[in-house]
JSON list of N, CA and C in Angstrom, two decimals:
[
{"chain": "A", "resi": 1, "resn": "UNK", "atom": "N", "xyz": [13.68, 1.38, 1.89]},
{"chain": "A", "resi": 1, "resn": "UNK", "atom": "CA", "xyz": [14.07, 1.41, 3.30]},
{"chain": "A", "resi": 1, "resn": "UNK", "atom": "C", "xyz": [13.06, 2.20, 4.13]},
{"chain": "A", "resi": 2, "resn": "UNK", "atom": "N", "xyz": [12.34, 3.14, 3.60]},
{"chain": "A", "resi": 2, "resn": "UNK", "atom": "CA", "xyz": [11.36, 3.93, 4.29]},
{"chain": "A", "resi": 2, "resn": "UNK", "atom": "C", "xyz": [9.96, 3.34, 4.15]},
{"chain": "A", "resi": 3, "resn": "UNK", "atom": "N", "xyz": [9.79, 2.27, 3.34]},
{"chain": "A", "resi": 3, "resn": "UNK", "atom": "CA", "xyz": [8.52, 1.67, 3.03]},
{"chain": "A", "resi": 3, "resn": "UNK", "atom": "C", "xyz": [7.62, 2.52, 2.24]},
{"chain": "A", "resi": 4, "resn": "UNK", "atom": "N", "xyz": [8.29, 3.27, 1.27]},
{"chain": "A", "resi": 4, "resn": "UNK", "atom": "CA", "xyz": [7.55, 4.08, 0.32]},
{"chain": "A", "resi": 4, "resn": "UNK", "atom": "C", "xyz": [7.86, 3.77, -1.11]},
{"chain": "A", "resi": 5, "resn": "UNK", "atom": "N", "xyz": [6.78, 3.86, -1.96]},
{"chain": "A", "resi": 5, "resn": "UNK", "atom": "CA", "xyz": [7.08, 3.74, -3.38]},
{"chain": "A", "resi": 5, "resn": "UNK", "atom": "C", "xyz": [7.19, 5.09, -3.96]},
{"chain": "A", "resi": 6, "resn": "UNK", "atom": "N", "xyz": [8.20, 5.34, -4.84]},
{"chain": "A", "resi": 6, "resn": "UNK", "atom": "CA", "xyz": [8.30, 6.56, -5.52]},
{"chain": "A", "resi": 6, "resn": "UNK", "atom": "C", "xyz": [7.54, 6.45, -6.83]},
{"chain": "A", "resi": 7, "resn": "UNK", "atom": "N", "xyz": [6.63, 7.38, -7.04]},
{"chain": "A", "resi": 7, "resn": "UNK", "atom": "CA", "xyz": [5.69, 7.25, -8.12]},
{"chain": "A", "resi": 7, "resn": "UNK", "atom": "C", "xyz": [5.78, 8.52, -8.99]},
{"chain": "A", "resi": 8, "resn": "UNK", "atom": "N", "xyz": [5.77, 8.34, -10.29]},
{"chain": "A", "resi": 8, "resn": "UNK", "atom": "CA", "xyz": [5.66, 9.50, -11.24]},
{"chain": "A", "resi": 8, "resn": "UNK", "atom": "C", "xyz": [4.26, 9.39, -11.85]},
{"chain": "A", "resi": 9, "resn": "UNK", "atom": "N", "xyz": [3.24, 10.10, -11.16]},
{"chain": "A", "resi": 9, "resn": "UNK", "atom": "CA", "xyz": [1.91, 10.00, -11.62]},
{"chain": "A", "resi": 9, "resn": "UNK", "atom": "C", "xyz": [1.64, 10.56, -12.96]},
{"chain": "A", "resi": 10, "resn": "UNK", "atom": "N", "xyz": [0.76, 9.85, -13.73]},
{"chain": "A", "resi": 10, "resn": "UNK", "atom": "CA", "xyz": [0.31, 10.39, -15.03]},
{"chain": "A", "resi": 10, "resn": "UNK", "atom": "C", "xyz": [-1.10, 10.86, -14.92]},
{"chain": "A", "resi": 11, "resn": "UNK", "atom": "N", "xyz": [-1.82, 10.41, -13.86]},
{"chain": "A", "resi": 11, "resn": "UNK", "atom": "CA", "xyz": [-3.16, 10.80, -13.58]},
{"chain": "A", "resi": 11, "resn": "UNK", "atom": "C", "xyz": [-3.31, 11.02, -12.04]},
{"chain": "A", "resi": 12, "resn": "UNK", "atom": "N", "xyz": [-4.33, 11.66, -11.63]},
{"chain": "A", "resi": 12, "resn": "UNK", "atom": "CA", "xyz": [-4.45, 11.98, -10.20]},
{"chain": "A", "resi": 12, "resn": "UNK", "atom": "C", "xyz": [-4.43, 10.65, -9.31]},
{"chain": "A", "resi": 13, "resn": "UNK", "atom": "N", "xyz": [-3.73, 10.83, -8.14]},
{"chain": "A", "resi": 13, "resn": "UNK", "atom": "CA", "xyz": [-3.72, 9.76, -7.13]},
{"chain": "A", "resi": 13, "resn": "UNK", "atom": "C", "xyz": [-4.16, 10.44, -5.88]},
{"chain": "A", "resi": 14, "resn": "UNK", "atom": "N", "xyz": [-5.17, 9.81, -5.19]},
{"chain": "A", "resi": 14, "resn": "UNK", "atom": "CA", "xyz": [-5.70, 10.42, -4.00]},
{"chain": "A", "resi": 14, "resn": "UNK", "atom": "C", "xyz": [-5.87, 9.40, -2.88]},
{"chain": "A", "resi": 15, "resn": "UNK", "atom": "N", "xyz": [-5.83, 9.92, -1.69]},
{"chain": "A", "resi": 15, "resn": "UNK", "atom": "CA", "xyz": [-6.03, 8.99, -0.48]},
{"chain": "A", "resi": 15, "resn": "UNK", "atom": "C", "xyz": [-7.36, 8.27, -0.69]},
{"chain": "A", "resi": 16, "resn": "UNK", "atom": "N", "xyz": [-7.38, 6.98, -0.27]},
{"chain": "A", "resi": 16, "resn": "UNK", "atom": "CA", "xyz": [-8.57, 6.19, -0.35]},
{"chain": "A", "resi": 16, "resn": "UNK", "atom": "C", "xyz": [-8.76, 5.44, -1.73]},
{"chain": "A", "resi": 17, "resn": "UNK", "atom": "N", "xyz": [-7.96, 5.85, -2.73]},
{"chain": "A", "resi": 17, "resn": "UNK", "atom": "CA", "xyz": [-8.09, 5.23, -4.06]},
{"chain": "A", "resi": 17, "resn": "UNK", "atom": "C", "xyz": [-7.55, 3.77, -4.04]},
{"chain": "A", "resi": 18, "resn": "UNK", "atom": "N", "xyz": [-8.22, 2.90, -4.77]},
{"chain": "A", "resi": 18, "resn": "UNK", "atom": "CA", "xyz": [-7.83, 1.54, -4.96]},
{"chain": "A", "resi": 18, "resn": "UNK", "atom": "C", "xyz": [-6.91, 1.44, -6.15]},
{"chain": "A", "resi": 19, "resn": "UNK", "atom": "N", "xyz": [-5.66, 0.94, -5.97]},
{"chain": "A", "resi": 19, "resn": "UNK", "atom": "CA", "xyz": [-4.74, 0.79, -7.06]},
{"chain": "A", "resi": 19, "resn": "UNK", "atom": "C", "xyz": [-4.34, -0.60, -7.21]},
{"chain": "A", "resi": 20, "resn": "UNK", "atom": "N", "xyz": [-3.86, -1.00, -8.43]},
{"chain": "A", "resi": 20, "resn": "UNK", "atom": "CA", "xyz": [-3.21, -2.28, -8.69]},
{"chain": "A", "resi": 20, "resn": "UNK", "atom": "C", "xyz": [-1.73, -2.02, -9.01]},
{"chain": "A", "resi": 21, "resn": "UNK", "atom": "N", "xyz": [-0.89, -2.81, -8.34]},
{"chain": "A", "resi": 21, "resn": "UNK", "atom": "CA", "xyz": [0.52, -2.78, -8.63]},
{"chain": "A", "resi": 21, "resn": "UNK", "atom": "C", "xyz": [0.86, -3.95, -9.46]},
{"chain": "A", "resi": 22, "resn": "UNK", "atom": "N", "xyz": [1.33, -3.71, -10.67]},
{"chain": "A", "resi": 22, "resn": "UNK", "atom": "CA", "xyz": [1.59, -4.83, -11.61]},
{"chain": "A", "resi": 22, "resn": "UNK", "atom": "C", "xyz": [3.13, -4.99, -11.62]},
{"chain": "A", "resi": 23, "resn": "UNK", "atom": "N", "xyz": [3.58, -6.19, -11.20]},
{"chain": "A", "resi": 23, "resn": "UNK", "atom": "CA", "xyz": [5.02, -6.50, -11.21]},
{"chain": "A", "resi": 23, "resn": "UNK", "atom": "C", "xyz": [5.17, -7.67, -12.26]},
{"chain": "A", "resi": 24, "resn": "UNK", "atom": "N", "xyz": [6.44, -8.02, -12.44]},
{"chain": "A", "resi": 24, "resn": "UNK", "atom": "CA", "xyz": [6.68, -9.14, -13.43]},
{"chain": "A", "resi": 24, "resn": "UNK", "atom": "C", "xyz": [6.13, -10.49, -12.90]},
{"chain": "A", "resi": 25, "resn": "UNK", "atom": "N", "xyz": [5.83, -10.63, -11.60]},
{"chain": "A", "resi": 25, "resn": "UNK", "atom": "CA", "xyz": [5.38, -11.92, -11.12]},
{"chain": "A", "resi": 25, "resn": "UNK", "atom": "C", "xyz": [3.87, -11.85, -10.74]},
{"chain": "A", "resi": 26, "resn": "UNK", "atom": "N", "xyz": [3.32, -10.70, -10.38]},
{"chain": "A", "resi": 26, "resn": "UNK", "atom": "CA", "xyz": [2.00, -10.68, -9.79]},
{"chain": "A", "resi": 26, "resn": "UNK", "atom": "C", "xyz": [1.27, -9.33, -9.96]},
{"chain": "A", "resi": 27, "resn": "UNK", "atom": "N", "xyz": [0.03, -9.32, -9.73]},
{"chain": "A", "resi": 27, "resn": "UNK", "atom": "CA", "xyz": [-0.79, -8.13, -9.67]},
{"chain": "A", "resi": 27, "resn": "UNK", "atom": "C", "xyz": [-1.40, -7.97, -8.28]},
{"chain": "A", "resi": 28, "resn": "UNK", "atom": "N", "xyz": [-1.07, -6.87, -7.53]},
{"chain": "A", "resi": 28, "resn": "UNK", "atom": "CA", "xyz": [-1.45, -6.77, -6.18]},
{"chain": "A", "resi": 28, "resn": "UNK", "atom": "C", "xyz": [-2.32, -5.49, -5.98]},
{"chain": "A", "resi": 29, "resn": "UNK", "atom": "N", "xyz": [-3.50, -5.71, -5.42]},
{"chain": "A", "resi": 29, "resn": "UNK", "atom": "CA", "xyz": [-4.43, -4.61, -5.17]},
{"chain": "A", "resi": 29, "resn": "UNK", "atom": "C", "xyz": [-4.29, -4.01, -3.75]},
{"chain": "A", "resi": 30, "resn": "UNK", "atom": "N", "xyz": [-4.26, -2.70, -3.64]},
{"chain": "A", "resi": 30, "resn": "UNK", "atom": "CA", "xyz": [-4.13, -2.09, -2.36]},
{"chain": "A", "resi": 30, "resn": "UNK", "atom": "C", "xyz": [-4.84, -0.76, -2.40]},
{"chain": "A", "resi": 31, "resn": "UNK", "atom": "N", "xyz": [-5.07, -0.20, -1.18]},
{"chain": "A", "resi": 31, "resn": "UNK", "atom": "CA", "xyz": [-5.71, 1.08, -1.01]},
{"chain": "A", "resi": 31, "resn": "UNK", "atom": "C", "xyz": [-4.75, 2.07, -0.63]},
{"chain": "A", "resi": 32, "resn": "UNK", "atom": "N", "xyz": [-4.64, 3.28, -1.25]},
{"chain": "A", "resi": 32, "resn": "UNK", "atom": "CA", "xyz": [-3.69, 4.34, -0.92]},
{"chain": "A", "resi": 32, "resn": "UNK", "atom": "C", "xyz": [-4.13, 4.86, 0.42]},
{"chain": "A", "resi": 33, "resn": "UNK", "atom": "N", "xyz": [-3.25, 4.74, 1.37]},
{"chain": "A", "resi": 33, "resn": "UNK", "atom": "CA", "xyz": [-3.53, 5.24, 2.75]},
{"chain": "A", "resi": 33, "resn": "UNK", "atom": "C", "xyz": [-3.07, 6.68, 2.91]},
{"chain": "A", "resi": 34, "resn": "UNK", "atom": "N", "xyz": [-1.97, 7.04, 2.31]},
{"chain": "A", "resi": 34, "resn": "UNK", "atom": "CA", "xyz": [-1.36, 8.39, 2.35]},
{"chain": "A", "resi": 34, "resn": "UNK", "atom": "C", "xyz": [-0.65, 8.68, 1.03]},
{"chain": "A", "resi": 35, "resn": "UNK", "atom": "N", "xyz": [-0.52, 9.96, 0.75]},
{"chain": "A", "resi": 35, "resn": "UNK", "atom": "CA", "xyz": [0.27, 10.40, -0.39]},
{"chain": "A", "resi": 35, "resn": "UNK", "atom": "C", "xyz": [1.19, 11.47, 0.14]},
{"chain": "A", "resi": 36, "resn": "UNK", "atom": "N", "xyz": [2.44, 11.38, -0.24]},
{"chain": "A", "resi": 36, "resn": "UNK", "atom": "CA", "xyz": [3.45, 12.42, 0.21]},
{"chain": "A", "resi": 36, "resn": "UNK", "atom": "C", "xyz": [4.12, 13.12, -0.98]},
{"chain": "A", "resi": 37, "resn": "UNK", "atom": "N", "xyz": [4.45, 14.37, -0.91]},
{"chain": "A", "resi": 37, "resn": "UNK", "atom": "CA", "xyz": [5.12, 15.11, -1.87]},
{"chain": "A", "resi": 37, "resn": "UNK", "atom": "C", "xyz": [6.61, 14.61, -1.95]},
{"chain": "A", "resi": 38, "resn": "UNK", "atom": "N", "xyz": [7.39, 15.12, -2.84]},
{"chain": "A", "resi": 38, "resn": "UNK", "atom": "CA", "xyz": [8.76, 14.73, -2.92]},
{"chain": "A", "resi": 38, "resn": "UNK", "atom": "C", "xyz": [9.57, 15.23, -1.71]},
{"chain": "A", "resi": 39, "resn": "UNK", "atom": "N", "xyz": [8.98, 16.07, -0.91]},
{"chain": "A", "resi": 39, "resn": "UNK", "atom": "CA", "xyz": [9.64, 16.51, 0.38]},
{"chain": "A", "resi": 39, "resn": "UNK", "atom": "C", "xyz": [9.02, 15.86, 1.56]},
{"chain": "A", "resi": 40, "resn": "UNK", "atom": "N", "xyz": [8.22, 14.79, 1.31]},
{"chain": "A", "resi": 40, "resn": "UNK", "atom": "CA", "xyz": [7.63, 13.95, 2.34]},
{"chain": "A", "resi": 40, "resn": "UNK", "atom": "C", "xyz": [6.52, 14.71, 3.14]},
{"chain": "A", "resi": 41, "resn": "UNK", "atom": "N", "xyz": [5.88, 15.77, 2.56]},
{"chain": "A", "resi": 41, "resn": "UNK", "atom": "CA", "xyz": [4.79, 16.40, 3.21]},
{"chain": "A", "resi": 41, "resn": "UNK", "atom": "C", "xyz": [3.47, 15.69, 2.79]},
{"chain": "A", "resi": 42, "resn": "UNK", "atom": "N", "xyz": [2.62, 15.33, 3.77]},
{"chain": "A", "resi": 42, "resn": "UNK", "atom": "CA", "xyz": [1.40, 14.61, 3.45]},
{"chain": "A", "resi": 42, "resn": "UNK", "atom": "C", "xyz": [0.37, 15.56, 2.67]},
{"chain": "A", "resi": 43, "resn": "UNK", "atom": "N", "xyz": [-0.23, 14.97, 1.60]},
{"chain": "A", "resi": 43, "resn": "UNK", "atom": "CA", "xyz": [-1.21, 15.62, 0.82]},
{"chain": "A", "resi": 43, "resn": "UNK", "atom": "C", "xyz": [-2.41, 14.71, 0.57]},
{"chain": "A", "resi": 44, "resn": "UNK", "atom": "N", "xyz": [-3.57, 15.23, 0.12]},
{"chain": "A", "resi": 44, "resn": "UNK", "atom": "CA", "xyz": [-4.75, 14.43, -0.14]},
{"chain": "A", "resi": 44, "resn": "UNK", "atom": "C", "xyz": [-4.76, 13.86, -1.55]},
{"chain": "A", "resi": 45, "resn": "UNK", "atom": "N", "xyz": [-4.26, 14.70, -2.48]},
{"chain": "A", "resi": 45, "resn": "UNK", "atom": "CA", "xyz": [-4.30, 14.28, -3.94]},
{"chain": "A", "resi": 45, "resn": "UNK", "atom": "C", "xyz": [-3.10, 14.94, -4.61]},
{"chain": "A", "resi": 46, "resn": "UNK", "atom": "N", "xyz": [-2.58, 14.18, -5.60]},
{"chain": "A", "resi": 46, "resn": "UNK", "atom": "CA", "xyz": [-1.54, 14.70, -6.50]},
{"chain": "A", "resi": 46, "resn": "UNK", "atom": "C", "xyz": [-2.01, 14.47, -7.92]},
{"chain": "A", "resi": 47, "resn": "UNK", "atom": "N", "xyz": [-1.82, 15.42, -8.75]},
{"chain": "A", "resi": 47, "resn": "UNK", "atom": "CA", "xyz": [-2.22, 15.39, -10.19]},
{"chain": "A", "resi": 47, "resn": "UNK", "atom": "C", "xyz": [-1.04, 14.96, -11.07]},
{"chain": "A", "resi": 48, "resn": "UNK", "atom": "N", "xyz": [-1.39, 14.35, -12.18]},
{"chain": "A", "resi": 48, "resn": "UNK", "atom": "CA", "xyz": [-0.35, 13.91, -13.08]},
{"chain": "A", "resi": 48, "resn": "UNK", "atom": "C", "xyz": [0.43, 15.01, -13.65]},
{"chain": "A", "resi": 49, "resn": "UNK", "atom": "N", "xyz": [1.69, 14.76, -13.98]},
{"chain": "A", "resi": 49, "resn": "UNK", "atom": "CA", "xyz": [2.56, 15.82, -14.51]},
{"chain": "A", "resi": 49, "resn": "UNK", "atom": "C", "xyz": [4.04, 15.42, -14.35]},
{"chain": "A", "resi": 50, "resn": "UNK", "atom": "N", "xyz": [4.91, 16.39, -14.38]},
{"chain": "A", "resi": 50, "resn": "UNK", "atom": "CA", "xyz": [6.34, 16.10, -14.36]},
{"chain": "A", "resi": 50, "resn": "UNK", "atom": "C", "xyz": [6.81, 16.28, -12.91]},
{"chain": "A", "resi": 51, "resn": "UNK", "atom": "N", "xyz": [6.32, 15.47, -12.00]},
{"chain": "A", "resi": 51, "resn": "UNK", "atom": "CA", "xyz": [6.77, 15.52, -10.58]},
{"chain": "A", "resi": 51, "resn": "UNK", "atom": "C", "xyz": [6.56, 14.11, -10.03]},
{"chain": "A", "resi": 52, "resn": "UNK", "atom": "N", "xyz": [7.08, 13.92, -8.77]},
{"chain": "A", "resi": 52, "resn": "UNK", "atom": "CA", "xyz": [7.05, 12.61, -8.12]},
{"chain": "A", "resi": 52, "resn": "UNK", "atom": "C", "xyz": [6.20, 12.72, -6.81]},
{"chain": "A", "resi": 53, "resn": "UNK", "atom": "N", "xyz": [5.77, 11.63, -6.33]},
{"chain": "A", "resi": 53, "resn": "UNK", "atom": "CA", "xyz": [5.15, 11.52, -5.02]},
{"chain": "A", "resi": 53, "resn": "UNK", "atom": "C", "xyz": [5.56, 10.18, -4.46]},
{"chain": "A", "resi": 54, "resn": "UNK", "atom": "N", "xyz": [5.22, 10.03, -3.23]},
{"chain": "A", "resi": 54, "resn": "UNK", "atom": "CA", "xyz": [5.56, 8.78, -2.52]},
{"chain": "A", "resi": 54, "resn": "UNK", "atom": "C", "xyz": [4.22, 8.22, -1.90]},
{"chain": "A", "resi": 55, "resn": "UNK", "atom": "N", "xyz": [4.03, 6.87, -2.01]},
{"chain": "A", "resi": 55, "resn": "UNK", "atom": "CA", "xyz": [2.94, 6.19, -1.44]},
{"chain": "A", "resi": 55, "resn": "UNK", "atom": "C", "xyz": [3.48, 5.07, -0.54]},
{"chain": "A", "resi": 56, "resn": "UNK", "atom": "N", "xyz": [2.97, 4.96, 0.72]},
{"chain": "A", "resi": 56, "resn": "UNK", "atom": "CA", "xyz": [3.42, 3.87, 1.60]},
{"chain": "A", "resi": 56, "resn": "UNK", "atom": "C", "xyz": [3.09, 2.47, 0.99]},
{"chain": "A", "resi": 57, "resn": "UNK", "atom": "N", "xyz": [4.14, 1.64, 0.97]},
{"chain": "A", "resi": 57, "resn": "UNK", "atom": "CA", "xyz": [4.03, 0.31, 0.49]},
{"chain": "A", "resi": 57, "resn": "UNK", "atom": "C", "xyz": [5.18, -0.52, 1.14]},
{"chain": "A", "resi": 58, "resn": "UNK", "atom": "N", "xyz": [4.94, -1.62, 1.77]},
{"chain": "A", "resi": 58, "resn": "UNK", "atom": "CA", "xyz": [5.91, -2.33, 2.61]},
{"chain": "A", "resi": 58, "resn": "UNK", "atom": "C", "xyz": [6.98, -3.04, 1.77]},
{"chain": "A", "resi": 59, "resn": "UNK", "atom": "N", "xyz": [6.66, -3.51, 0.56]},
{"chain": "A", "resi": 59, "resn": "UNK", "atom": "CA", "xyz": [7.65, -4.34, -0.17]},
{"chain": "A", "resi": 59, "resn": "UNK", "atom": "C", "xyz": [8.20, -3.59, -1.31]},
{"chain": "A", "resi": 60, "resn": "UNK", "atom": "N", "xyz": [9.40, -4.05, -1.76]},
{"chain": "A", "resi": 60, "resn": "UNK", "atom": "CA", "xyz": [10.04, -3.51, -2.98]},
{"chain": "A", "resi": 60, "resn": "UNK", "atom": "C", "xyz": [9.45, -4.23, -4.14]},
{"chain": "A", "resi": 61, "resn": "UNK", "atom": "N", "xyz": [8.71, -3.57, -5.05]},
{"chain": "A", "resi": 61, "resn": "UNK", "atom": "CA", "xyz": [8.13, -4.24, -6.21]},
{"chain": "A", "resi": 61, "resn": "UNK", "atom": "C", "xyz": [9.06, -4.62, -7.29]},
{"chain": "A", "resi": 62, "resn": "UNK", "atom": "N", "xyz": [10.34, -4.08, -7.22]},
{"chain": "A", "resi": 62, "resn": "UNK", "atom": "CA", "xyz": [11.37, -4.33, -8.24]},
{"chain": "A", "resi": 62, "resn": "UNK", "atom": "C", "xyz": [11.19, -3.41, -9.47]},
{"chain": "A", "resi": 63, "resn": "UNK", "atom": "N", "xyz": [12.04, -3.57, -10.43]},
{"chain": "A", "resi": 63, "resn": "UNK", "atom": "CA", "xyz": [12.05, -2.73, -11.59]},
{"chain": "A", "resi": 63, "resn": "UNK", "atom": "C", "xyz": [10.81, -2.99, -12.45]},
{"chain": "A", "resi": 64, "resn": "UNK", "atom": "N", "xyz": [10.37, -2.04, -13.26]},
{"chain": "A", "resi": 64, "resn": "UNK", "atom": "CA", "xyz": [9.44, -2.18, -14.25]},
{"chain": "A", "resi": 64, "resn": "UNK", "atom": "C", "xyz": [7.96, -2.38, -13.64]},
{"chain": "A", "resi": 65, "resn": "UNK", "atom": "N", "xyz": [7.79, -2.03, -12.40]},
{"chain": "A", "resi": 65, "resn": "UNK", "atom": "CA", "xyz": [6.48, -2.15, -11.83]},
{"chain": "A", "resi": 65, "resn": "UNK", "atom": "C", "xyz": [5.55, -0.96, -12.28]},
{"chain": "A", "resi": 66, "resn": "UNK", "atom": "N", "xyz": [4.27, -1.16, -12.44]},
{"chain": "A", "resi": 66, "resn": "UNK", "atom": "CA", "xyz": [3.40, -0.23, -12.89]},
{"chain": "A", "resi": 66, "resn": "UNK", "atom": "C", "xyz": [2.20, -0.14, -11.94]},
{"chain": "A", "resi": 67, "resn": "UNK", "atom": "N", "xyz": [1.68, 1.15, -11.81]},
{"chain": "A", "resi": 67, "resn": "UNK", "atom": "CA", "xyz": [0.42, 1.31, -10.97]},
{"chain": "A", "resi": 67, "resn": "UNK", "atom": "C", "xyz": [-0.68, 1.68, -11.91]},
{"chain": "A", "resi": 68, "resn": "UNK", "atom": "N", "xyz": [-1.90, 1.14, -11.57]},
{"chain": "A", "resi": 68, "resn": "UNK", "atom": "CA", "xyz": [-3.08, 1.54, -12.37]},
{"chain": "A", "resi": 68, "resn": "UNK", "atom": "C", "xyz": [-4.22, 1.53, -11.37]},
{"chain": "A", "resi": 69, "resn": "UNK", "atom": "N", "xyz": [-5.26, 2.43, -11.70]},
{"chain": "A", "resi": 69, "resn": "UNK", "atom": "CA", "xyz": [-6.43, 2.47, -10.89]},
{"chain": "A", "resi": 69, "resn": "UNK", "atom": "C", "xyz": [-7.21, 1.16, -11.00]},
{"chain": "A", "resi": 70, "resn": "UNK", "atom": "N", "xyz": [-7.61, 0.64, -9.86]},
{"chain": "A", "resi": 70, "resn": "UNK", "atom": "CA", "xyz": [-8.45, -0.54, -9.83]},
{"chain": "A", "resi": 70, "resn": "UNK", "atom": "C", "xyz": [-9.87, -0.21, -10.20]},
{"chain": "A", "resi": 71, "resn": "UNK", "atom": "N", "xyz": [-10.38, -0.72, -11.32]},
{"chain": "A", "resi": 71, "resn": "UNK", "atom": "CA", "xyz": [-11.72, -0.45, -11.73]},
{"chain": "A", "resi": 71, "resn": "UNK", "atom": "C", "xyz": [-12.55, -1.71, -11.42]},
{"chain": "A", "resi": 72, "resn": "UNK", "atom": "N", "xyz": [-13.80, -1.44, -11.23]},
{"chain": "A", "resi": 72, "resn": "UNK", "atom": "CA", "xyz": [-14.74, -2.57, -10.78]},
{"chain": "A", "resi": 72, "resn": "UNK", "atom": "C", "xyz": [-14.80, -3.68, -11.89]}
]
């Protein structure tokens, strides 16, 4: 409803990073424009661990979607 993906990062995620969203139907590449804490405060980078962050994304990817860094 807010246009945000709730992410549990296992590795660092930073603004400007190119990610791939893997869904059951498709693989979508996008650039991280912003990263927000669990309290919706903007940050530049979040490190992997036992916490959540939010990344702007317009569509609901559905269950079992995964994010991975887009490598060349």
